[in-house]
PDB file of C-alpha atoms in Angstrom:
ATOM      1  CA  MET A  58       2.031   8.904  33.372  1.00 72.00           C
ATOM      2  CA  ARG A  59       4.550   7.639  30.855  1.00 84.00           C
ATOM      3  CA  CYS A  60       5.761   9.755  27.953  1.00 86.00           C
ATOM      4  CA  LEU A  61       4.131   7.396  25.448  1.00 84.00           C
ATOM      5  CA  ASP A  62       0.739   7.782  27.152  1.00 83.00           C
ATOM      6  CA  VAL A  63       1.135  11.558  27.310  1.00 85.00           C
ATOM      7  CA  GLN A  64       2.104  11.869  23.651  1.00 84.00           C
ATOM      8  CA  MET A  65      -0.991   9.879  22.657  1.00 86.00           C
ATOM      9  CA  GLU A  66      -3.157  12.505  24.397  1.00 88.00           C
ATOM     10  CA  LEU A  67      -1.222  15.692  23.629  1.00 87.00           C
ATOM     11  CA  GLN A  68      -3.315  16.583  20.580  1.00 86.00           C
ATOM     12  CA  ALA A  69      -6.547  16.233  22.555  1.00 89.00           C
ATOM     13  CA  TYR A  70      -4.996  18.371  25.312  1.00 87.00           C
ATOM     14  CA  ALA A  71      -3.924  21.045  22.814  1.00 85.00           C
ATOM     15  CA  ASP A  72      -7.461  21.093  21.394  1.00 83.00           C
ATOM     16  CA  GLY A  73      -9.006  21.303  24.887  1.00 85.00           C
ATOM     17  CA  GLU A  74     -10.820  17.974  24.535  1.00 88.00           C
ATOM     18  CA  LEU A  75      -9.526  16.182  27.656  1.00 90.00           C
ATOM     19  CA  SER A  76     -11.551  15.816  30.816  1.00 91.00           C
ATOM     20  CA  PRO A  77     -10.359  17.958  33.735  1.00 91.00           C
ATOM     21  CA  GLU A  78      -9.019  14.873  35.535  1.00 92.00           C
ATOM     22  CA  ARG A  79      -7.010  13.678  32.511  1.00 91.00           C
ATOM     23  CA  ALA A  80      -5.781  17.215  31.824  1.00 91.00           C
ATOM     24  CA  ALA A  81      -4.553  17.527  35.427  1.00 92.00           C
ATOM     25  CA  LEU A  82      -2.623  14.238  35.141  1.00 90.00           C
ATOM     26  CA  LEU A  83      -1.105  15.356  31.849  1.00 89.00           C
ATOM     27  CA  GLU A  84      -0.117  18.760  33.245  1.00 90.00           C
ATOM     28  CA  GLN A  85       1.519  17.050  36.210  1.00 91.00           C
ATOM     29  CA  HIS A  86       3.654  15.000  33.796  1.00 90.00           C
ATOM     30  CA  LEU A  87       4.476  18.065  31.699  1.00 90.00           C
ATOM     31  CA  THR A  88       5.987  19.854  34.699  1.00 91.00           C
ATOM     32  CA  GLY A  89       8.743  17.257  34.893  1.00 90.00           C
ATOM     33  CA  CYS A  90       9.274  16.245  31.246  1.00 90.00           C
ATOM     34  CA  ASP A  91      11.069  18.570  28.817  1.00 90.00           C
ATOM     35  CA  GLY A  92      10.472  16.314  25.775  1.00 90.00           C
ATOM     36  CA  CYS A  93       6.703  16.223  26.208  1.00 90.00           C
ATOM     37  CA  ARG A  94       6.621  19.995  26.884  1.00 91.00           C
ATOM     38  CA  ALA A  95       8.518  20.589  23.616  1.00 92.00           C
ATOM     39  CA  GLU A  96       6.081  18.348  21.724  1.00 90.00           C
ATOM     40  CA  LEU A  97       3.140  20.247  23.245  1.00 89.00           C
ATOM     41  CA  ALA A  98       4.706  23.551  22.195  1.00 92.00           C
ATOM     42  CA  ARG A  99       4.989  22.256  18.598  1.00 91.00           C
ATOM     43  CA  LEU A 100       1.350  21.132  18.606  1.00 87.00           C
ATOM     44  CA  GLN A 101       0.167  24.453  20.052  1.00 87.00           C
ATOM     45  CA  ALA A 102       2.132  26.301  17.348  1.00 90.00           C
ATOM     46  CA  VAL A 103       0.359  24.236  14.680  1.00 87.00           C
ATOM     47  CA  VAL A 104      -3.041  24.904  16.285  1.00 84.00           C
ATOM     48  CA  ALA A 105      -2.287  28.644  16.452  1.00 87.00           C
ATOM     49  CA  ALA A 106      -1.188  28.677  12.795  1.00 88.00           C
ATOM     50  CA  LEU A 107      -4.327  26.839  11.708  1.00 84.00           C
ATOM     51  CA  GLU A 108      -6.547  29.291  13.584  1.00 85.00           C
ATOM     52  CA  THR A 109      -5.134  32.163  11.513  1.00 88.00           C
ATOM     53  CA  TRP A 110      -6.222  30.591   8.245  1.00 87.00           C
ATOM     54  CA  PRO A 111      -9.504  31.848   6.823  1.00 86.00           C
ATOM     55  CA  LEU A 112     -12.395  29.420   6.548  1.00 82.00           C
ATOM     56  CA  VAL A 113     -13.423  28.555   3.017  1.00 82.00           C
ATOM     57  CA  ALA A 114     -17.132  28.749   2.306  1.00 82.00           C
ATOM     58  CA  GLU A 115     -18.635  25.730   0.641  1.00 81.00           C
ATOM     59  CA  PRO A 116     -19.845  26.180  -2.923  1.00 82.00           C
ATOM     60  CA  VAL A 117     -23.508  27.069  -3.182  1.00 81.00           C
ATOM     61  CA  GLN A 118     -24.500  24.026  -5.231  1.00 86.00           C
ATOM     62  CA  LEU A 119     -22.301  21.483  -3.411  1.00 85.00           C
ATOM     63  CA  THR A 120     -25.117  19.822  -1.465  1.00 83.00           C
ATOM     64  CA  ALA A 121     -27.414  19.675  -4.491  1.00 83.00           C
ATOM     65  CA  HIS A 122     -24.601  18.300  -6.668  1.00 83.00           C
ATOM     66  CA  VAL A 123     -23.667  15.570  -4.174  1.00 83.00           C
ATOM     67  CA  MET A 124     -27.286  14.574  -3.522  1.00 81.00           C
ATOM     68  CA  ALA A 125     -27.951  14.355  -7.273  1.00 79.00           C
ATOM     69  CA  ARG A 126     -25.100  11.872  -7.656  1.00 79.00           C
ATOM     70  CA  VAL A 127     -26.105   9.733  -4.707  1.00 81.00           C
ATOM     71  CA  ARG A 128     -28.488   7.017  -5.773  1.00 71.00           C
ATOM     72  CA  PRO A 129     -31.550   6.950  -3.514  1.00 72.00           C
ATOM     73  CA  ARG A 130     -32.164   3.615  -1.800  1.00 68.00           C
ATOM     74  CA  PRO A 131     -35.490   2.511  -0.424  1.00 67.00           C
ATOM     75  CA  ALA A 132     -35.604   2.035   3.310  1.00 65.00           C
ATOM     76  CA  LEU A 133     -35.517  -1.637   4.295  1.00 60.00           C
ATOM     77  CA  PRO A 134     -36.909  -3.092   7.472  1.00 61.00           C
ATOM     78  CA  ALA A 135     -34.391  -4.109  10.121  1.00 56.00           C
ATOM     79  CA  PHE A 136     -34.949  -7.805   9.362  1.00 58.00           C
ATOM     80  CA  ARG A 137     -36.622  -9.277   6.353  1.00 59.00           C
ATOM     81  CA  LEU A 138     -36.627 -12.852   5.210  1.00 57.00           C
ATOM     82  CA  ARG A 139     -36.328 -13.223   1.472  1.00 64.00           C
ATOM     83  CA  TRP A 140     -37.568 -16.341  -0.264  1.00 61.00           C
ATOM     84  CA  SER A 141     -34.068 -17.261  -1.382  1.00 66.00           C
ATOM     85  CA  ASP A 142     -32.888 -17.170   2.237  1.00 68.00           C
ATOM     86  CA  PHE A 143     -35.821 -19.321   3.271  1.00 68.00           C
ATOM     87  CA  ALA A 144     -35.106 -21.802   0.471  1.00 72.00           C
ATOM     88  CA  ILE A 145     -31.454 -22.098   1.489  1.00 77.00           C
ATOM     89  CA  SER A 146     -32.440 -22.638   5.118  1.00 76.00           C
ATOM     90  CA  LEU A 147     -35.017 -25.221   4.109  1.00 74.00           C
ATOM     91  CA  ALA A 148     -32.491 -27.051   1.923  1.00 80.00           C
ATOM     92  CA  GLY A 149     -29.977 -27.134   4.770  1.00 81.00           C
ATOM     93  CA  ALA A 150     -32.584 -28.437   7.195  1.00 82.00           C
ATOM     94  CA  GLY A 151     -33.608 -31.045   4.617  1.00 80.00           C
ATOM     95  CA  LEU A 152     -30.016 -32.209   4.269  1.00 84.00           C
ATOM     96  CA  ALA A 153     -29.698 -32.533   8.027  1.00 84.00           C
ATOM     97  CA  PHE A 154     -32.978 -34.457   8.217  1.00 84.00           C
ATOM     98  CA  ALA A 155     -31.870 -36.770   5.389  1.00 83.00           C
ATOM     99  CA  ALA A 156     -28.583 -37.402   7.193  1.00 84.00           C
ATOM    100  CA  VAL A 157     -30.421 -38.332  10.395  1.00 83.00           C
ATOM    101  CA  LEU A 158     -32.779 -40.630   8.478  1.00 78.00           C
ATOM    102  CA  ALA A 159     -29.864 -42.289   6.711  1.00 77.00           C
ATOM    103  CA  TRP A 160     -28.082 -42.774  10.022  1.00 72.00           C
ATOM    104  CA  HIS A 161     -31.220 -44.269  11.552  1.00 71.00           C
ATOM    105  CA  TYR A 162     -31.666 -46.620   8.595  1.00 68.00           C
ATOM    106  CA  LEU A 163     -28.057 -47.749   8.732  1.00 66.00           C
ATOM    107  CA  ALA A 164     -28.263 -48.228  12.495  1.00 63.00           C
ATOM    108  CA  SER A 165     -31.194 -50.600  12.046  1.00 61.00           C
ATOM    109  CA  THR A 166     -29.483 -52.881   9.517  1.00 57.00           C
ATOM    110  CA  SER A 167     -26.942 -55.613  10.080  1.00 52.00           C
ATOM    111  CA  LEU A 168     -24.301 -53.583   8.236  1.00 56.00           C
ATOM    112  CA  ALA A 169     -24.549 -50.703  10.680  1.00 52.00           C
ATOM    113  CA  HIS A 170     -21.194 -51.415  12.258  1.00 58.00           C
ATOM    114  CA  LEU A 171     -19.488 -51.275   8.879  1.00 56.00           C
ATOM    115  CA  TYR A 172     -21.192 -48.075   7.824  1.00 55.00           C
ATOM    116  CA  HIS A 173     -21.092 -46.336  11.176  1.00 63.00           C
ATOM    117  CA  ALA A 174     -17.613 -44.821  10.829  1.00 64.00           C
ATOM    118  CA  GLN A 175     -18.347 -43.859   7.246  1.00 68.00           C
ATOM    119  CA  MET A 176     -21.609 -42.202   8.301  1.00 69.00           C
ATOM    120  CA  VAL A 177     -19.879 -40.255  11.057  1.00 68.00           C
ATOM    121  CA  LEU A 178     -17.402 -38.980   8.483  1.00 72.00           C
ATOM    122  CA  ARG A 179     -20.188 -38.082   6.078  1.00 73.00           C
ATOM    123  CA  LEU A 180     -22.063 -36.201   8.775  1.00 73.00           C
ATOM    124  CA  GLU A 181     -18.908 -34.335   9.708  1.00 75.00           C
ATOM    125  CA  MET A 182     -18.349 -33.516   6.029  1.00 78.00           C
ATOM    126  CA  LEU A 183     -21.955 -32.322   5.820  1.00 76.00           C
ATOM    127  CA  ARG A 184     -21.441 -30.121   8.866  1.00 75.00           C
ATOM    128  CA  LEU A 185     -18.283 -28.660   7.317  1.00 76.00           C
ATOM    129  CA  GLU A 186     -20.056 -28.066   4.008  1.00 78.00           C
ATOM    130  CA  VAL A 187     -22.865 -26.256   5.820  1.00 71.00           C
ATOM    131  CA  LEU A 188     -20.308 -24.135   7.666  1.00 71.00           C
ATOM    132  CA  LEU A 189     -18.571 -23.306   4.378  1.00 74.00           C
ATOM    133  CA  LEU A 190     -21.925 -22.394   2.850  1.00 71.00           C
ATOM    134  CA  ILE A 191     -22.662 -20.111   5.770  1.00 66.00           C
ATOM    135  CA  GLN A 192     -19.243 -18.489   5.457  1.00 66.00           C
ATOM    136  CA  ARG A 193     -19.869 -17.877   1.763  1.00 69.00           C
ATOM    137  CA  LEU A 194     -23.290 -16.465   2.503  1.00 65.00           C
ATOM    138  CA  ALA A 195     -21.909 -14.314   5.305  1.00 63.00           C
ATOM    139  CA  ARG A 196     -19.673 -12.620   2.757  1.00 62.00           C
ATOM    140  CA  THR A 197     -22.715 -11.741   0.665  1.00 60.00           C
ATOM    141  CA  GLY A 198     -24.874 -10.790   3.626  1.00 54.00           C
ATOM    142  CA  THR A 199     -27.658 -13.347   3.123  1.00 51.00           C
ATOM    143  CA  VAL A 200     -27.295 -15.412   6.298  1.00 51.00           C
ATOM    144  CA  THR A 201     -30.596 -16.034   8.040  1.00 53.00           C
ATOM    145  CA  TRP A 202     -31.475 -17.261  11.495  1.00 51.00           C
ATOM    146  CA  GLY A 203     -32.589 -20.529   9.920  1.00 54.00           C
ATOM    147  CA  LEU A 204     -29.074 -21.308   8.762  1.00 54.00           C
ATOM    148  CA  LEU A 205     -27.656 -20.309  12.091  1.00 55.00           C
ATOM    149  CA  SER A 206     -30.087 -22.623  13.875  1.00 57.00           C
ATOM    150  CA  LEU A 207     -29.067 -25.423  11.499  1.00 59.00           C
ATOM    151  CA  VAL A 208     -25.474 -24.944  12.563  1.00 60.00           C
ATOM    152  CA  GLY A 209     -26.701 -25.035  16.146  1.00 63.00           C
ATOM    153  CA  ILE A 210     -28.389 -28.422  15.666  1.00 65.00           C
ATOM    154  CA  THR A 211     -25.377 -30.026  13.971  1.00 65.00           C
ATOM    155  CA  PRO A 212     -23.417 -30.541  17.222  1.00 66.00           C
ATOM    156  CA  ILE A 213     -26.500 -32.234  18.684  1.00 66.00           C
ATOM    157  CA  ILE A 214     -26.507 -34.711  15.806  1.00 67.00           C
ATOM    158  CA  VAL A 215     -22.778 -35.361  16.213  1.00 66.00           C
ATOM    159  CA  LEU A 216     -23.267 -35.806  19.966  1.00 64.00           C
ATOM    160  CA  ALA A 217     -26.061 -38.303  19.340  1.00 65.00           C
ATOM    161  CA  LEU A 218     -23.710 -40.262  17.076  1.00 65.00           C
ATOM    162  CA  ALA A 219     -21.027 -40.255  19.753  1.00 64.00           C
ATOM    163  CA  VAL A 220     -23.487 -41.557  22.355  1.00 61.00           C
ATOM    164  CA  TRP A 221     -24.678 -44.247  19.953  1.00 60.00           C
ATOM    165  CA  GLU A 222     -21.084 -45.298  19.281  1.00 63.00           C
ATOM    166  CA  ARG A 223     -20.437 -45.636  23.003  1.00 60.00           C
ATOM    167  CA  GLU A 224     -23.660 -47.512  23.771  1.00 54.00           C
ATOM    168  CA  PRO A 225     -25.036 -48.840  20.462  1.00 53.00           C
ATOM    169  CA  PHE A 226     -28.600 -49.950  20.168  1.00 51.00           C
ATOM    170  CA  PRO A 227     -29.019 -53.715  19.862  1.00 51.00           C
ATOM    171  CA  ILE A 228     -28.995 -54.765  16.231  1.00 50.00           C
ATOM    172  CA  GLN A 229     -30.908 -57.882  15.401  1.00 50.00           C
ATOM    173  CA  GLU A 230     -29.729 -60.021  12.576  1.00 50.00           C
ATOM    174  CA  TYR A 231     -32.432 -61.685  10.599  1.00 47.00           C
ATOM    175  CA  ALA A 232     -31.733 -65.113   9.251  1.00 46.00           C
ATOM    176  CA  PRO A 233     -33.232 -65.801   5.841  1.00 47.00           C
TER     177      PRO A 233
END
């Protein structure tokens, strides 16, 4: 063992908290290292001094006083979906659905090639806005599985756009 490793475990050794295997390794190092032996002697002196101090009894009313100041909280289930969380998830899913519908509409018009790059950027901006929303909500603790699944579907939408860009659907131009 190295001195640094031994010194990290000396306090546990002095308190008798090491496993027999670890204690044997540490004792083996101590036989050949004067610096670590001196550090152990200092720690054992501190432990011996602390054991001579009398224990202080806790005040009689301490528990009652602390419990009176602690505000009781009702027990909550492990997972509960609040309406506000559901509404946020629904709004995010609605935005994603609207983006897909807009992309589909633009893909079926003659101006699709002009709007395609702009739509990809808008979808990427939407994805980033959803991620920022989730980060904000994560700080307040109101993230739901619905939002997380929305983030999971966003790469699928972006992948679909990439496939469409590589092999676009035929666009028919209608002559007036």
